[in-house]
PDB file of C-alpha atoms and ligand atoms in Angstrom:
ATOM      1  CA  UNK O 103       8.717   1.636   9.989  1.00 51.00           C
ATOM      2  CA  UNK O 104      11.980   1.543  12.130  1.00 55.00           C
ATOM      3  CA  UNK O 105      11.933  -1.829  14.549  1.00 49.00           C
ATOM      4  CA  UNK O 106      12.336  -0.178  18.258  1.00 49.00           C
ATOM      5  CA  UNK O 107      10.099  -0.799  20.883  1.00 46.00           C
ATOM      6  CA  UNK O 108       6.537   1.030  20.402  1.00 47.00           C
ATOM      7  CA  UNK O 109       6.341   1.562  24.320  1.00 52.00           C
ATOM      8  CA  UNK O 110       9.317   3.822  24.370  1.00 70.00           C
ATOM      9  CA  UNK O 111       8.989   7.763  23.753  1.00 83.00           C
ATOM     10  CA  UNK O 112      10.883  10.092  22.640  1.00 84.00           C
ATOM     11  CA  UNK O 113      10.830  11.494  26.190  1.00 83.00           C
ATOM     12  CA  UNK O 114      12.484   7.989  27.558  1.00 87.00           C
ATOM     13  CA  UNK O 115      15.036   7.674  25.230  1.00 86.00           C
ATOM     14  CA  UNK O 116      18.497   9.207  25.622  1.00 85.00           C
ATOM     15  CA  UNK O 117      18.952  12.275  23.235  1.00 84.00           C
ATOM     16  CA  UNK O 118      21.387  10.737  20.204  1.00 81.00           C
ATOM     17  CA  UNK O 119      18.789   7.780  20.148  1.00 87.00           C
ATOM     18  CA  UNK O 120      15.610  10.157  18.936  1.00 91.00           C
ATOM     19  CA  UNK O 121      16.609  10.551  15.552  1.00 92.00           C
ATOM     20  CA  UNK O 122      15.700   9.834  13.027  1.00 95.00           C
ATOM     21  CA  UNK O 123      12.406  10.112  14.233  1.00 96.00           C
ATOM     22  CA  UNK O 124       8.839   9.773  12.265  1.00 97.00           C
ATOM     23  CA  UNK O 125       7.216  12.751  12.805  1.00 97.00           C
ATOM     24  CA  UNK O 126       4.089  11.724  10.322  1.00 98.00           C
ATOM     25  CA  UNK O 127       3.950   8.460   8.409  1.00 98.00           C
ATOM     26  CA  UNK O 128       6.848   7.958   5.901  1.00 98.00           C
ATOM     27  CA  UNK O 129       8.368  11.547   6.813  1.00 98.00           C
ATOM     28  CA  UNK O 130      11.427  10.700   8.586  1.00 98.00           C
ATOM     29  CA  UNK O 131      13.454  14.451  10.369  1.00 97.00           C
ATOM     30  CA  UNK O 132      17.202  13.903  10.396  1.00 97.00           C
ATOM     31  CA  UNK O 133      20.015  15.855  11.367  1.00 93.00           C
ATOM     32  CA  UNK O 134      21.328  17.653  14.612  1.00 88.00           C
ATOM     33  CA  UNK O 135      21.092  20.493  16.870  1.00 88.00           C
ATOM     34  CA  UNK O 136      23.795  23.642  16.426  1.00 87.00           C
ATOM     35  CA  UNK O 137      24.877  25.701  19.872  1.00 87.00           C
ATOM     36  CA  UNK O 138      24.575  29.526  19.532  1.00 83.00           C
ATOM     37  CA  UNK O 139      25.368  31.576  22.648  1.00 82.00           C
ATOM     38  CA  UNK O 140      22.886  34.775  23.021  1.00 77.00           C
ATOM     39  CA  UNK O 141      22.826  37.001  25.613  1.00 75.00           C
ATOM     40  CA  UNK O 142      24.555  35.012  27.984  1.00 78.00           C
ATOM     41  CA  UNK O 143      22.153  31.696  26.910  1.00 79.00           C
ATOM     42  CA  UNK O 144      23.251  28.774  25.082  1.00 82.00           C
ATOM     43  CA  UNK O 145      20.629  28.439  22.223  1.00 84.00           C
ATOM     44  CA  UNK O 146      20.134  24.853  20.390  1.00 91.00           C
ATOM     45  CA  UNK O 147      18.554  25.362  17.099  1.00 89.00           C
ATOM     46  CA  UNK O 148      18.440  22.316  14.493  1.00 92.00           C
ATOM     47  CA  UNK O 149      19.317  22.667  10.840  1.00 94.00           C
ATOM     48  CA  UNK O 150      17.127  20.189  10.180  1.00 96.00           C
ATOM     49  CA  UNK O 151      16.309  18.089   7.286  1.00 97.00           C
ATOM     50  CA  UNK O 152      13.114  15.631   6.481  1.00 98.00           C
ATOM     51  CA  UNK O 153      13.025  12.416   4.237  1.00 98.00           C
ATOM     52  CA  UNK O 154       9.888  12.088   2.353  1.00 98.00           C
ATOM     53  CA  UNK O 155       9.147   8.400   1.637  1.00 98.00           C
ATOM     54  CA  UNK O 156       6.970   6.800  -1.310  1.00 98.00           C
ATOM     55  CA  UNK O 157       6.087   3.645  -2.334  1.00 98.00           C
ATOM     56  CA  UNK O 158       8.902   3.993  -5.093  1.00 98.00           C
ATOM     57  CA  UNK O 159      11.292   6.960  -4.515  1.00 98.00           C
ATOM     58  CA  UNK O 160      11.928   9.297  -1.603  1.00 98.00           C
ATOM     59  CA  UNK O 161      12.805  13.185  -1.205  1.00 98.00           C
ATOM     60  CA  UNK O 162      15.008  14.803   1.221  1.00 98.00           C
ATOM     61  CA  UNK O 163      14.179  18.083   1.888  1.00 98.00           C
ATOM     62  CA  UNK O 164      16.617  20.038   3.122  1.00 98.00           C
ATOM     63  CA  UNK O 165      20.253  18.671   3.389  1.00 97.00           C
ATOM     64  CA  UNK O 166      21.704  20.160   6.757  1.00 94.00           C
ATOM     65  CA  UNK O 167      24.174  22.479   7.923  1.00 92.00           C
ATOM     66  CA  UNK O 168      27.645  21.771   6.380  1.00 92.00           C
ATOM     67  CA  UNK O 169      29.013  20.230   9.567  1.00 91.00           C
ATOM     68  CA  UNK O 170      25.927  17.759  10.113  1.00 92.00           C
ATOM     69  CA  UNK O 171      26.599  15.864   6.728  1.00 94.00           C
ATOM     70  CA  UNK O 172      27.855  12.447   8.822  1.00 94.00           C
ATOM     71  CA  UNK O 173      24.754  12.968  10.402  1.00 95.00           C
ATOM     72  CA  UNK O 174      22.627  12.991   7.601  1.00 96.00           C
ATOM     73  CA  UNK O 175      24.603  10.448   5.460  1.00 96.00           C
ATOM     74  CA  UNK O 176      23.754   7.983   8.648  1.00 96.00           C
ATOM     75  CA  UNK O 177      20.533   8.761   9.355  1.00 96.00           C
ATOM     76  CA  UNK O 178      19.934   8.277   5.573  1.00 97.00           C
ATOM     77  CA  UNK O 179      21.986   5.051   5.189  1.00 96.00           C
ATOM     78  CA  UNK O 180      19.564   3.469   8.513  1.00 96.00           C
ATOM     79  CA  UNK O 181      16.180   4.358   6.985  1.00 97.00           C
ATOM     80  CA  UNK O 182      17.333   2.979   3.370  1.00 98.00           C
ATOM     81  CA  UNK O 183      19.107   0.242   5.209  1.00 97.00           C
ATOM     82  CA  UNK O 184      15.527  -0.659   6.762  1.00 96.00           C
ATOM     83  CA  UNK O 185      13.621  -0.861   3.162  1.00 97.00           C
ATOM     84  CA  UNK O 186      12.362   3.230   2.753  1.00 98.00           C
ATOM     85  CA  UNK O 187      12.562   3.651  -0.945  1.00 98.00           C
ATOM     86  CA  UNK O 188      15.844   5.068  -2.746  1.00 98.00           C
ATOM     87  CA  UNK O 189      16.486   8.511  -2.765  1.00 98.00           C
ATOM     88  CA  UNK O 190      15.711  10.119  -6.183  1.00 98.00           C
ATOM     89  CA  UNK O 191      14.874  13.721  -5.293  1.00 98.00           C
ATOM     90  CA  UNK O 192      16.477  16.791  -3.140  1.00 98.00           C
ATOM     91  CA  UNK O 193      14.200  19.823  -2.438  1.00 98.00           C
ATOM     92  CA  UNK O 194      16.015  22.556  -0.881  1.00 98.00           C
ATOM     93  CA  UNK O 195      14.012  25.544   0.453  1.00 98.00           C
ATOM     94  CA  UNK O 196      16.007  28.359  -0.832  1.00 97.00           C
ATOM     95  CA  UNK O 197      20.291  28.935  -1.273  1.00 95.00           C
ATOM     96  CA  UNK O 198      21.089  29.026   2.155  1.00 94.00           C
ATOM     97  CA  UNK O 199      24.242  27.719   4.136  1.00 94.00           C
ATOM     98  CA  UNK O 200      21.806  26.100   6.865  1.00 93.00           C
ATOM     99  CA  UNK O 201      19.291  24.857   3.767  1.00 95.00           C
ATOM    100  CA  UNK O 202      21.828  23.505   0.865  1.00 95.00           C
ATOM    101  CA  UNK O 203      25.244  23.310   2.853  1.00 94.00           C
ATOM    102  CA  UNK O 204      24.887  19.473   2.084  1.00 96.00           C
ATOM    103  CA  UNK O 205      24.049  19.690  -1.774  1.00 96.00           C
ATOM    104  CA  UNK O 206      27.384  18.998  -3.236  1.00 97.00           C
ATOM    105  CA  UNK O 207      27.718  16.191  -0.989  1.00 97.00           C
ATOM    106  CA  UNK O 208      24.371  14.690  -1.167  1.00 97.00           C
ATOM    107  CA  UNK O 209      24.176  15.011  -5.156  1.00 98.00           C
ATOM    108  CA  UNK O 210      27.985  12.602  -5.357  1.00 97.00           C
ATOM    109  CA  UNK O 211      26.564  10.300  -2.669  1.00 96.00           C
ATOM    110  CA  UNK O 212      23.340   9.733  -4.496  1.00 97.00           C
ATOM    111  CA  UNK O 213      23.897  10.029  -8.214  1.00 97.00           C
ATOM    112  CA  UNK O 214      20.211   9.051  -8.842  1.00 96.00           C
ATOM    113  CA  UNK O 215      19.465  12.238  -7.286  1.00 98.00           C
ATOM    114  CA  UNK O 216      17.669  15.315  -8.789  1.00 98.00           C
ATOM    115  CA  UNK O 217      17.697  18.851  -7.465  1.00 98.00           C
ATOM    116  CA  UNK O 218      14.125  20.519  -7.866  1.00 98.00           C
ATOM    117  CA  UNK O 219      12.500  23.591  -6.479  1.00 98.00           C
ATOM    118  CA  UNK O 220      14.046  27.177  -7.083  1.00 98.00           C
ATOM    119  CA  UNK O 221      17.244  25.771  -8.487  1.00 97.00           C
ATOM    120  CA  UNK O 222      19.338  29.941  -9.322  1.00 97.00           C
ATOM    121  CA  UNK O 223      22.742  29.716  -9.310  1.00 96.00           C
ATOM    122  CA  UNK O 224      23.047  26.212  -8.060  1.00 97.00           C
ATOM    123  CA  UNK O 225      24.582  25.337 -11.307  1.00 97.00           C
ATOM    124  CA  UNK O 226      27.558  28.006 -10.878  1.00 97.00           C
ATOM    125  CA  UNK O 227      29.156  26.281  -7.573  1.00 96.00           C
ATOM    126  CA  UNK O 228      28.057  22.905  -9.165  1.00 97.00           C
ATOM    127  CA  UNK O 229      28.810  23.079 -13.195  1.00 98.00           C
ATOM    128  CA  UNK O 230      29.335  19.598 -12.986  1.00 98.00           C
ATOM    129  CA  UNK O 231      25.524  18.641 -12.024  1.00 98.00           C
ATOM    130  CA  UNK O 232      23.851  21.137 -13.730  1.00 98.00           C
ATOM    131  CA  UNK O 233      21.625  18.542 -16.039  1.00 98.00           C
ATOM    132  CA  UNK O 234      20.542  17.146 -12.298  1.00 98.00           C
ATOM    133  CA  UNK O 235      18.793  20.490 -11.972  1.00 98.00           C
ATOM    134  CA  UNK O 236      14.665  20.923 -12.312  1.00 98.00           C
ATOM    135  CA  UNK O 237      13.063  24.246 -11.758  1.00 98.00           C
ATOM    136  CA  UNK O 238       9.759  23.936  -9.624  1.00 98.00           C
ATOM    137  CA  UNK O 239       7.153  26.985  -9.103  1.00 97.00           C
ATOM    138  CA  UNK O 240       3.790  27.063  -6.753  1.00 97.00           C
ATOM    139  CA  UNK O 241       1.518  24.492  -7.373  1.00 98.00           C
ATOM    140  CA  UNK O 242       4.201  21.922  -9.217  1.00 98.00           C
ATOM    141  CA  UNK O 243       4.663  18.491  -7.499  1.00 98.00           C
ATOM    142  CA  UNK O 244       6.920  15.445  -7.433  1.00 98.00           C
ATOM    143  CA  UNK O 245       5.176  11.731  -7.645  1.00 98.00           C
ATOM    144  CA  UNK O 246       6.873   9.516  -5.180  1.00 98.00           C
ATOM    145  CA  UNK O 247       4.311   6.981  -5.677  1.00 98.00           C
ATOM    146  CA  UNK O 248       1.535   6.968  -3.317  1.00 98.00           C
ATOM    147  CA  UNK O 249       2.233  10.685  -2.362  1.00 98.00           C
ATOM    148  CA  UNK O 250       3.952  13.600  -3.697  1.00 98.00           C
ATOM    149  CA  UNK O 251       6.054  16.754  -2.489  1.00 98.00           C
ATOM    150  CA  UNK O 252       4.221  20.020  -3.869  1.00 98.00           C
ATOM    151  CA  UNK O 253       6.314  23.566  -3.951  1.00 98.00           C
ATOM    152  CA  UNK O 254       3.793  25.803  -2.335  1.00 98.00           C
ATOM    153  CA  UNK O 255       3.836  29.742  -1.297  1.00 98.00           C
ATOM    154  CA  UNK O 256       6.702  30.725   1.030  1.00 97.00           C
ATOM    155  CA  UNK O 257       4.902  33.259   3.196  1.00 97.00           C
ATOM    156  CA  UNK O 258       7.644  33.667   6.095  1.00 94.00           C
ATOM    157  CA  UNK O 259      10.956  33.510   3.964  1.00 91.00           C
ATOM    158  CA  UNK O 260      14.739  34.656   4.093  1.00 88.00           C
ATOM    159  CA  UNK O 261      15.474  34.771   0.702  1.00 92.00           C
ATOM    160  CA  UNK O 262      13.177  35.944  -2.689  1.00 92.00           C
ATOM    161  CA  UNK O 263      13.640  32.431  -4.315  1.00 96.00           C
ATOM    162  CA  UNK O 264      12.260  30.152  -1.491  1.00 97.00           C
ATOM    163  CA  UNK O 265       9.192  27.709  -1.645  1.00 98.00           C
ATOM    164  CA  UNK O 266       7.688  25.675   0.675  1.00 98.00           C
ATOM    165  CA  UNK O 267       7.005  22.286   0.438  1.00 98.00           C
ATOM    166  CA  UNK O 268       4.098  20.382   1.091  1.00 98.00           C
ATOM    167  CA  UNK O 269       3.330  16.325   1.054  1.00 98.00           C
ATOM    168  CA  UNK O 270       0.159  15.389  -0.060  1.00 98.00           C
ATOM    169  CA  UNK O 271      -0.216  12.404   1.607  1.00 98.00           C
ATOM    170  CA  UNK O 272      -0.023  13.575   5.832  1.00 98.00           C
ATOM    171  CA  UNK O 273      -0.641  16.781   5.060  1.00 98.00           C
ATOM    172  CA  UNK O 274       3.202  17.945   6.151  1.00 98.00           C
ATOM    173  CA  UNK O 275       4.179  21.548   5.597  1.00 98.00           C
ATOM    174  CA  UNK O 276       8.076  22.016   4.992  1.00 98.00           C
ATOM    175  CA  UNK O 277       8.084  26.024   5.727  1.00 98.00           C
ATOM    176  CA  UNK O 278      12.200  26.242   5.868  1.00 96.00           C
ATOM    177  CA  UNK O 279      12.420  29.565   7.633  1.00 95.00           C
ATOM    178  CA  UNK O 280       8.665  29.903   8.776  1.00 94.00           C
ATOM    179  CA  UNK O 281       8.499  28.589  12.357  1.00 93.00           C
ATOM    180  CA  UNK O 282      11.922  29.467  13.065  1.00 91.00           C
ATOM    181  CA  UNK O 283      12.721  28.985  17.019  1.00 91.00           C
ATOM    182  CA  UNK O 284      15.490  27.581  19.286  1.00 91.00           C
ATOM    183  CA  UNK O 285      15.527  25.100  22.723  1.00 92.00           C
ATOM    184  CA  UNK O 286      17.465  24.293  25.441  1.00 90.00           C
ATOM    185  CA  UNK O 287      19.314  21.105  25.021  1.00 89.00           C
ATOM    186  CA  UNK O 288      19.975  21.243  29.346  1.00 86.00           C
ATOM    187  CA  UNK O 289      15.972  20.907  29.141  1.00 90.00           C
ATOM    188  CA  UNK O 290      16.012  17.770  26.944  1.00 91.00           C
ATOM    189  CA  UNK O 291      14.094  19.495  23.817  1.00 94.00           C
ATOM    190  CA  UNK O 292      16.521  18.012  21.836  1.00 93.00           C
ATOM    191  CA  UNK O 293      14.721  15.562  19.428  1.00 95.00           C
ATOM    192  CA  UNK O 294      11.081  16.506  20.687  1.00 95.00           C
ATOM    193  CA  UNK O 295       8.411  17.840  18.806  1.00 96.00           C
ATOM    194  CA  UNK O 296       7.142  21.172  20.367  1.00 96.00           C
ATOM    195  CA  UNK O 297       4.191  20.046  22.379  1.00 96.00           C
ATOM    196  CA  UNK O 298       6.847  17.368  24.309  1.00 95.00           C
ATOM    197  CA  UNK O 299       9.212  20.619  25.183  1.00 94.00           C
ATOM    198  CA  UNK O 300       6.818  21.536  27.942  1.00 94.00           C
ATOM    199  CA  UNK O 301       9.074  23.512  29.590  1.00 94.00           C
ATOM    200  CA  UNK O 302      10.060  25.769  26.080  1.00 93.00           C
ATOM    201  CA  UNK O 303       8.119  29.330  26.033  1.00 94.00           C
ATOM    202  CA  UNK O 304       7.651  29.389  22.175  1.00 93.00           C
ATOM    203  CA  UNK O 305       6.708  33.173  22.082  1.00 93.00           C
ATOM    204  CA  UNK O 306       9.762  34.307  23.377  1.00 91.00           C
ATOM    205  CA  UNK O 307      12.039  31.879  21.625  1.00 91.00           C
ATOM    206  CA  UNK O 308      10.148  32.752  18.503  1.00 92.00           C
ATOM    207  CA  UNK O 309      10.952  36.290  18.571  1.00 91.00           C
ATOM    208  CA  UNK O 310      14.285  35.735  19.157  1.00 87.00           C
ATOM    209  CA  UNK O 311      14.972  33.919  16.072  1.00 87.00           C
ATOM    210  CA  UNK O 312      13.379  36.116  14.173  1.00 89.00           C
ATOM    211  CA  UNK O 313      14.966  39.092  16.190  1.00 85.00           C
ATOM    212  CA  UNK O 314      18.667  37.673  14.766  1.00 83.00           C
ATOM    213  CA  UNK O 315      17.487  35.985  11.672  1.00 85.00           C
ATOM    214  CA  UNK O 316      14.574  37.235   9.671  1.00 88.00           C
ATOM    215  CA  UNK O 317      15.255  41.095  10.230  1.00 84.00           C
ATOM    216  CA  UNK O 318      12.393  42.187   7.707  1.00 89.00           C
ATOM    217  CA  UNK O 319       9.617  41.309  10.165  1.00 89.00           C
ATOM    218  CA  UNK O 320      10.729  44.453  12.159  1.00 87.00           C
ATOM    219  CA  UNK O 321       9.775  46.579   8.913  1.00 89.00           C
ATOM    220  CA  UNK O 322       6.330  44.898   7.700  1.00 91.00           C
ATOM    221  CA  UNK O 323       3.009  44.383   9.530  1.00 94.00           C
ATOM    222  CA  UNK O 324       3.054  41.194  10.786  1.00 94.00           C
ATOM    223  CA  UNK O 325      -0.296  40.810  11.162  1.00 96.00           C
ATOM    224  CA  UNK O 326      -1.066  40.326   7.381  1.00 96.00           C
ATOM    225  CA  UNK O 327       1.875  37.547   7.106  1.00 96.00           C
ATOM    226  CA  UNK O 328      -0.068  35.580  10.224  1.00 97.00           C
ATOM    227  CA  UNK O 329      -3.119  36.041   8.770  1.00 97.00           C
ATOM    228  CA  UNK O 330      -1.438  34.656   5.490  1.00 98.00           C
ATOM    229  CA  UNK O 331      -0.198  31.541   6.930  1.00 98.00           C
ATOM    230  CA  UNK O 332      -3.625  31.170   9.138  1.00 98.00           C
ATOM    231  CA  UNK O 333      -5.094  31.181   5.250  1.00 98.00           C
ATOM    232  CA  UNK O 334      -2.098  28.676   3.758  1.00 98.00           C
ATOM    233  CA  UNK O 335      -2.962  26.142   6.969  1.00 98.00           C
ATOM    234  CA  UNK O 336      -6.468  26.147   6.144  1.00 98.00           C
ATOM    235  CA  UNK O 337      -6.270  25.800   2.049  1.00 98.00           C
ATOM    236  CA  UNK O 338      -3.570  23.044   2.605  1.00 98.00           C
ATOM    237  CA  UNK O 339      -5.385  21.671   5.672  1.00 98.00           C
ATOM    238  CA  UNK O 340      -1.901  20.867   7.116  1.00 98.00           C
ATOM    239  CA  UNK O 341      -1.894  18.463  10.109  1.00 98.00           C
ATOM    240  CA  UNK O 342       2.184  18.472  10.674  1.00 98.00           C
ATOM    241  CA  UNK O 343       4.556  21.099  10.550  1.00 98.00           C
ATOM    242  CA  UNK O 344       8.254  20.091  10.076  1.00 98.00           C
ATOM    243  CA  UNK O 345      10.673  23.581  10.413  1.00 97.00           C
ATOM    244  CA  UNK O 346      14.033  23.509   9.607  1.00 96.00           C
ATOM    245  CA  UNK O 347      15.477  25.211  12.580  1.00 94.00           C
ATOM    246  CA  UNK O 348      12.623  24.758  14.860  1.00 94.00           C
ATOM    247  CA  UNK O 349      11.028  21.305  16.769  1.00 96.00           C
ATOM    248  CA  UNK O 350       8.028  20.006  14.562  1.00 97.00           C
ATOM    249  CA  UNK O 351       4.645  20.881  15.045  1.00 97.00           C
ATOM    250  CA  UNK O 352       2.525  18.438  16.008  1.00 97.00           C
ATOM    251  CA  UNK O 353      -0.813  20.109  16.903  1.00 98.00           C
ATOM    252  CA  UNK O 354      -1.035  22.837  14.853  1.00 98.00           C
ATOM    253  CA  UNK O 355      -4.255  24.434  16.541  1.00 97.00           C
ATOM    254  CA  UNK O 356      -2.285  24.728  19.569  1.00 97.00           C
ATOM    255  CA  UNK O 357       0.743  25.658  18.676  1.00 97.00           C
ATOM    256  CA  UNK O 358       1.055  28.090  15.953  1.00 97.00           C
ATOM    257  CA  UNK O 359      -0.707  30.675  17.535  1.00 96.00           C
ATOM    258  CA  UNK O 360       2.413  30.661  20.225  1.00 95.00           C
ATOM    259  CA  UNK O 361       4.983  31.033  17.204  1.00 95.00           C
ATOM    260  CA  UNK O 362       2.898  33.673  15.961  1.00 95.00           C
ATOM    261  CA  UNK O 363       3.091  35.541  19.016  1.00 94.00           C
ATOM    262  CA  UNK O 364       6.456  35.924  18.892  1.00 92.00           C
ATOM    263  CA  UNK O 365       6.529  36.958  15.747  1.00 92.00           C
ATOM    264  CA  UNK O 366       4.619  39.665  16.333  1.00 93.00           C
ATOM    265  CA  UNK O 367       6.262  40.677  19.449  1.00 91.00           C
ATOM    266  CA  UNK O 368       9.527  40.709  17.623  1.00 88.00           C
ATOM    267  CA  UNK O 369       8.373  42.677  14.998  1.00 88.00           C
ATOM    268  CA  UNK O 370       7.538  45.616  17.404  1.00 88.00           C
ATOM    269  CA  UNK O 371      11.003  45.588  19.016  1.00 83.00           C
ATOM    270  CA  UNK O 372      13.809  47.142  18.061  1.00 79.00           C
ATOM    271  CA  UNK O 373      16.566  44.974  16.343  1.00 71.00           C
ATOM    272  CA  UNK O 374      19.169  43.785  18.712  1.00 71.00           C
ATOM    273  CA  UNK O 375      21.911  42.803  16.298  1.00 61.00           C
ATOM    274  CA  UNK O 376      23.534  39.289  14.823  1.00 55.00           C
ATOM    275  CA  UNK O 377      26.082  38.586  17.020  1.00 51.00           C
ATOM    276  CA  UNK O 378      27.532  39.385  20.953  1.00 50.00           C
ATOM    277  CA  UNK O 379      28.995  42.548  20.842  1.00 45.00           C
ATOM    278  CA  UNK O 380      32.776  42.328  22.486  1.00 48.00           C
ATOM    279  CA  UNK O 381      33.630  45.749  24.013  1.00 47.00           C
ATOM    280  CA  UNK O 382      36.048  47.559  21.628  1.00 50.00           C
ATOM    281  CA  UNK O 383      39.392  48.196  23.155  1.00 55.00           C
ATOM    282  CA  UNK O 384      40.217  52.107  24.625  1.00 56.00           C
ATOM    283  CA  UNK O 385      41.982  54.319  22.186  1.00 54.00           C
ATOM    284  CA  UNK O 386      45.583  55.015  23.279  1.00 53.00           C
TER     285      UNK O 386
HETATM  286 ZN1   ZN M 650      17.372  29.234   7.767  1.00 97.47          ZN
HETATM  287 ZN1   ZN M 651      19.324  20.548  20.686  1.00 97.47          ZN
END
């Protein structure tokens, strides 16, 4: 859909030239990569979001971090600028800074655009766009024409009022915290689906994340939530996998059973802690 030169990929192009990238037909990820230091390691994770496009309207899902919202606003302005259909629809995984940061700000740029999915408490930061407000649950889907974006179950999830999304068309899952995993921007992973970031050892980067972000996987048998998502992947028959904070899945086979690893490995450690500790001064 975007004119560059089919011989080029992603792998010869610099870095700020990758995105927006077409990760599946008509799904467009947008967005940039945030710099966490960890143990001593500079971690790249993306706060990514994904525009959906029909034949007559598109989604965003997602909207960004707060400080990616140029980002966004000119990835978006390049894909409408090359014909993808307007944006009528935002789908946010669930009320977090990472997720919705960009709501406000999306909402006032695009005032065709409705808010759907799990929509609590939007409506108190936002009083003012509180009619552009649709509640979805499991199973409820958004025409686009030609395809549509379906809330389905959020087995790997920060907060109690997430859903996942899920186009019908290429078979994309949207799985917001699920598949949560950083990469090293000194390797090039920036902009590169996982199965181009050769040199990235999902397990461990996996575990990490979820080590920081997603403490309740140390508590609960992470066994059943693989098995879960093995059972979601097969229902949905999902061919792509498009993560907010990690690089898309492009061969699912392969791959998940690496982020799954680490998930499980994580789970059997004991938590670590959100940020680097400083050493507290000496009492007097
Ligand atoms: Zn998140
Ligand atoms: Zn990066």
């Amino acid at each position: 859909m975007l004119d560059r030169p089919q011989s080029k990929t992603a792998l010869d192009r610099p870095i700020p030239e990758r995105m927006p990238r077409e990760i599946a037909s008509g799904v467009f990820w947008i967005g940039d990569c945030l710099a966490q230091r960890h143990k001593g390691k500079v971690y790249h994770g993306y706060n990514a979001a994904f525009l959906v496009a029909g034949d007559d309207a598109s989604i965003l899902v997602e909207t960004g971090h707060p400080k990616d919202f140029p980002v966004i606003e000119r990835h978006l302005n390049a894909l409408f600028a090359h014909g993808v259909a307007p944006l009528k629809y935002l789908f946010v995984t669930h009320q977090e800074t990472p997720h919705c940061g960009g709501l406000g700000r999306i909402l006032k740029a695009f005032p065709e655009a409705i808010l759907c999915g799990d929509v609590s408490d939007y409506h108190l930061a936002f009083p003012q766009y509180e009619h552009r407000m649709r509640w979805m649950k499991e199973g409820d889907a958004i025409d686009l024409g030609g395809r549509s974006l379906m809330a389905v179950e959020p087995v790997i999830r920060d907060l109690r009022t997430t859903w996942w999304g899920f186009d019908t068309k290429e078979r994309v899952l949207f799985p917001g915290d699920g598949f949560a995993y950083s990469h090293y921007h000194e390797d090039g992973h920036c902009g590169l689906v996982a199965e181009e970031a050769v040199s990235l050892d999902l397990p461990d980067v996996s575990s990490t994340f979820a080590d920081l972000a997603l403490f309740w996987t140390k508590f609960a048998d992470m066994n059943v939530y693989c098995d879960r998502l093995d059972h979601l992947i097969a229902r949905l028959d999902v061919k792509t996998i498009a993560p907010t904070h990690g690089l898309p899945i492009t061969d699912v086979k392969a791959t998940v059973p690496k982020v799954q690893a680490g998930l499980k490995a994580a789970a059997l450690m004991p938590e670590t802690g959100t940020n680097e500790k400083t050493a507290a001064p000496a009492a007097p």
